[in-house]
Amino acid sequence: MTVLIDARGRRCPLPILDLARRIGDVAVGDTVTIEADDPAAGPDVRAWCRMRGHEFVGEQRAADGTPAFVVRRLH
């Protein structure tokens, strides 16, 4: 299962707060994808994963070209 978060138009730290709130909505081993157009979102998601012990799976693009960051819940 994957949860999709649309954080378009939301600026730091709101996309990370959205991710933190929603990571518990998926089972361990499942993923959350956050679509965010804030330039700080990519580095912020990576740092959040390191600090919180989750896996940064990678970056993709949404259909409209918005960056989409995939995080796997590890605990």
mmCIF file with all atom_site columns, C-alpha atoms in Angstrom:
data_model
loop_
_atom_site.group_PDB
_atom_site.id
_atom_site.type_symbol
_atom_site.label_atom_id
_atom_site.label_alt_id
_atom_site.label_comp_id
_atom_site.label_asym_id
_atom_site.label_entity_id
_atom_site.label_seq_id
_atom_site.pdbx_PDB_ins_code
_atom_site.Cartn_x
_atom_site.Cartn_y
_atom_site.Cartn_z
_atom_site.occupancy
_atom_site.B_iso_or_equiv
_atom_site.pdbx_formal_charge
_atom_site.auth_seq_id
_atom_site.auth_comp_id
_atom_site.auth_asym_id
_atom_site.auth_atom_id
_atom_site.pdbx_PDB_model_num
ATOM 1  C CA . MET A 1 1  ? 0.000  0.000  0.000   1.00 0.00 ? 1  MET A CA 1
ATOM 2  C CA . THR A 1 2  ? 1.134  3.532  -0.758  1.00 0.00 ? 2  THR A CA 1
ATOM 3  C CA . VAL A 1 3  ? -0.184 6.760  0.707   1.00 0.00 ? 3  VAL A CA 1
ATOM 4  C CA . LEU A 1 4  ? 0.011  9.804  -1.575  1.00 0.00 ? 4  LEU A CA 1
ATOM 5  C CA . ILE A 1 5  ? 0.454  13.265 -0.057  1.00 0.00 ? 5  ILE A CA 1
ATOM 6  C CA . ASP A 1 6  ? -0.161 16.305 -2.248  1.00 0.00 ? 6  ASP A CA 1
ATOM 7  C CA . ALA A 1 7  ? 1.993  19.060 -0.755  1.00 0.00 ? 7  ALA A CA 1
ATOM 8  C CA . ARG A 1 8  ? 2.021  21.307 -3.830  1.00 0.00 ? 8  ARG A CA 1
ATOM 9  C CA . GLY A 1 9  ? 2.141  24.963 -2.857  1.00 0.00 ? 9  GLY A CA 1
ATOM 10 C CA . ARG A 1 10 ? 3.111  24.202 0.737   1.00 0.00 ? 10 ARG A CA 1
ATOM 11 C CA . ARG A 1 11 ? 6.425  25.605 1.929   1.00 0.00 ? 11 ARG A CA 1
ATOM 12 C CA . CYS A 1 12 ? 8.946  24.324 4.452   1.00 0.00 ? 12 CYS A CA 1
ATOM 13 C CA . PRO A 1 13 ? 8.326  22.906 6.994   1.00 0.00 ? 13 PRO A CA 1
ATOM 14 C CA . LEU A 1 14 ? 4.749  21.980 6.019   1.00 0.00 ? 14 LEU A CA 1
ATOM 15 C CA . PRO A 1 15 ? 5.577  19.117 3.568   1.00 0.00 ? 15 PRO A CA 1
ATOM 16 C CA . ILE A 1 16 ? 7.710  17.432 6.251   1.00 0.00 ? 16 ILE A CA 1
ATOM 17 C CA . LEU A 1 17 ? 4.996  17.899 8.857   1.00 0.00 ? 17 LEU A CA 1
ATOM 18 C CA . ASP A 1 18 ? 2.535  16.285 6.412   1.00 0.00 ? 18 ASP A CA 1
ATOM 19 C CA . LEU A 1 19 ? 4.915  13.353 5.950   1.00 0.00 ? 19 LEU A CA 1
ATOM 20 C CA . ALA A 1 20 ? 5.435  12.949 9.695   1.00 0.00 ? 20 ALA A CA 1
ATOM 21 C CA . ARG A 1 21 ? 1.673  12.907 10.283  1.00 0.00 ? 21 ARG A CA 1
ATOM 22 C CA . ARG A 1 22 ? 0.969  10.366 7.543   1.00 0.00 ? 22 ARG A CA 1
ATOM 23 C CA . ILE A 1 23 ? 3.857  7.868  7.894   1.00 0.00 ? 23 ILE A CA 1
ATOM 24 C CA . GLY A 1 24 ? 1.834  6.016  10.528  1.00 0.00 ? 24 GLY A CA 1
ATOM 25 C CA . ASP A 1 25 ? -0.995 5.499  8.011   1.00 0.00 ? 25 ASP A CA 1
ATOM 26 C CA . VAL A 1 26 ? 0.978  2.760  6.242   1.00 0.00 ? 26 VAL A CA 1
ATOM 27 C CA . ALA A 1 27 ? 2.211  -0.574 7.526   1.00 0.00 ? 27 ALA A CA 1
ATOM 28 C CA . VAL A 1 28 ? 5.896  -1.202 8.141   1.00 0.00 ? 28 VAL A CA 1
ATOM 29 C CA . GLY A 1 29 ? 7.439  -1.945 4.733   1.00 0.00 ? 29 GLY A CA 1
ATOM 30 C CA . ASP A 1 30 ? 4.894  0.134  2.796   1.00 0.00 ? 30 ASP A CA 1
ATOM 31 C CA . THR A 1 31 ? 5.565  3.537  1.277   1.00 0.00 ? 31 THR A CA 1
ATOM 32 C CA . VAL A 1 32 ? 4.426  7.127  1.391   1.00 0.00 ? 32 VAL A CA 1
ATOM 33 C CA . THR A 1 33 ? 4.849  9.313  -1.687  1.00 0.00 ? 33 THR A CA 1
ATOM 34 C CA . ILE A 1 34 ? 4.903  13.058 -1.174  1.00 0.00 ? 34 ILE A CA 1
ATOM 35 C CA . GLU A 1 35 ? 4.469  15.337 -4.178  1.00 0.00 ? 35 GLU A CA 1
ATOM 36 C CA . ALA A 1 36 ? 6.005  18.704 -3.313  1.00 0.00 ? 36 ALA A CA 1
ATOM 37 C CA . ASP A 1 37 ? 7.106  21.660 -5.424  1.00 0.00 ? 37 ASP A CA 1
ATOM 38 C CA . ASP A 1 38 ? 9.039  23.421 -2.639  1.00 0.00 ? 38 ASP A CA 1
ATOM 39 C CA . PRO A 1 39 ? 12.735 23.372 -3.657  1.00 0.00 ? 39 PRO A CA 1
ATOM 40 C CA . ALA A 1 40 ? 13.678 22.460 -0.080  1.00 0.00 ? 40 ALA A CA 1
ATOM 41 C CA . ALA A 1 41 ? 11.439 19.367 -0.045  1.00 0.00 ? 41 ALA A CA 1
ATOM 42 C CA . GLY A 1 42 ? 13.984 16.944 -1.557  1.00 0.00 ? 42 GLY A CA 1
ATOM 43 C CA . PRO A 1 43 ? 16.784 17.647 0.911   1.00 0.00 ? 43 PRO A CA 1
ATOM 44 C CA . ASP A 1 44 ? 14.279 17.913 3.766   1.00 0.00 ? 44 ASP A CA 1
ATOM 45 C CA . VAL A 1 45 ? 12.703 14.515 3.016   1.00 0.00 ? 45 VAL A CA 1
ATOM 46 C CA . ARG A 1 46 ? 16.132 12.873 2.832   1.00 0.00 ? 46 ARG A CA 1
ATOM 47 C CA . ALA A 1 47 ? 17.209 14.445 6.133   1.00 0.00 ? 47 ALA A CA 1
ATOM 48 C CA . TRP A 1 48 ? 13.930 13.505 7.816   1.00 0.00 ? 48 TRP A CA 1
ATOM 49 C CA . CYS A 1 49 ? 14.394 9.875  6.735   1.00 0.00 ? 49 CYS A CA 1
ATOM 50 C CA . ARG A 1 50 ? 17.921 9.778  8.186   1.00 0.00 ? 50 ARG A CA 1
ATOM 51 C CA . MET A 1 51 ? 16.802 11.356 11.464  1.00 0.00 ? 51 MET A CA 1
ATOM 52 C CA . ARG A 1 52 ? 13.678 9.211  11.855  1.00 0.00 ? 52 ARG A CA 1
ATOM 53 C CA . GLY A 1 53 ? 15.082 5.886  10.642  1.00 0.00 ? 53 GLY A CA 1
ATOM 54 C CA . HIS A 1 54 ? 12.975 5.425  7.510   1.00 0.00 ? 54 HIS A CA 1
ATOM 55 C CA . GLU A 1 55 ? 14.217 4.623  4.006   1.00 0.00 ? 55 GLU A CA 1
ATOM 56 C CA . PHE A 1 56 ? 14.365 7.260  1.279   1.00 0.00 ? 56 PHE A CA 1
ATOM 57 C CA . VAL A 1 57 ? 13.472 5.111  -1.741  1.00 0.00 ? 57 VAL A CA 1
ATOM 58 C CA . GLY A 1 58 ? 13.933 7.762  -4.409  1.00 0.00 ? 58 GLY A CA 1
ATOM 59 C CA . GLU A 1 59 ? 12.604 10.682 -6.377  1.00 0.00 ? 59 GLU A CA 1
ATOM 60 C CA . GLN A 1 60 ? 10.122 10.442 -9.226  1.00 0.00 ? 60 GLN A CA 1
ATOM 61 C CA . ARG A 1 61 ? 7.951  12.888 -11.129 1.00 0.00 ? 61 ARG A CA 1
ATOM 62 C CA . ALA A 1 62 ? 4.199  13.199 -10.872 1.00 0.00 ? 62 ALA A CA 1
ATOM 63 C CA . ALA A 1 63 ? 2.205  13.341 -14.114 1.00 0.00 ? 63 ALA A CA 1
ATOM 64 C CA . ASP A 1 64 ? 2.411  17.150 -14.081 1.00 0.00 ? 64 ASP A CA 1
ATOM 65 C CA . GLY A 1 65 ? 6.187  17.133 -13.501 1.00 0.00 ? 65 GLY A CA 1
ATOM 66 C CA . THR A 1 66 ? 6.076  17.870 -9.773  1.00 0.00 ? 66 THR A CA 1
ATOM 67 C CA . PRO A 1 67 ? 8.834  16.128 -7.827  1.00 0.00 ? 67 PRO A CA 1
ATOM 68 C CA . ALA A 1 68 ? 7.562  13.120 -5.884  1.00 0.00 ? 68 ALA A CA 1
ATOM 69 C CA . PHE A 1 69 ? 9.587  11.621 -3.048  1.00 0.00 ? 69 PHE A CA 1
ATOM 70 C CA . VAL A 1 70 ? 9.056  8.024  -1.954  1.00 0.00 ? 70 VAL A CA 1
ATOM 71 C CA . VAL A 1 71 ? 9.659  6.974  1.662   1.00 0.00 ? 71 VAL A CA 1
ATOM 72 C CA . ARG A 1 72 ? 9.428  3.430  3.055   1.00 0.00 ? 72 ARG A CA 1
ATOM 73 C CA . ARG A 1 73 ? 8.307  3.034  6.649   1.00 0.00 ? 73 ARG A CA 1
ATOM 74 C CA . LEU A 1 74 ? 10.833 0.878  8.522   1.00 0.00 ? 74 LEU A CA 1
ATOM 75 C CA . HIS A 1 75 ? 9.382  0.821  12.054  1.00 0.00 ? 75 HIS A CA 1
#
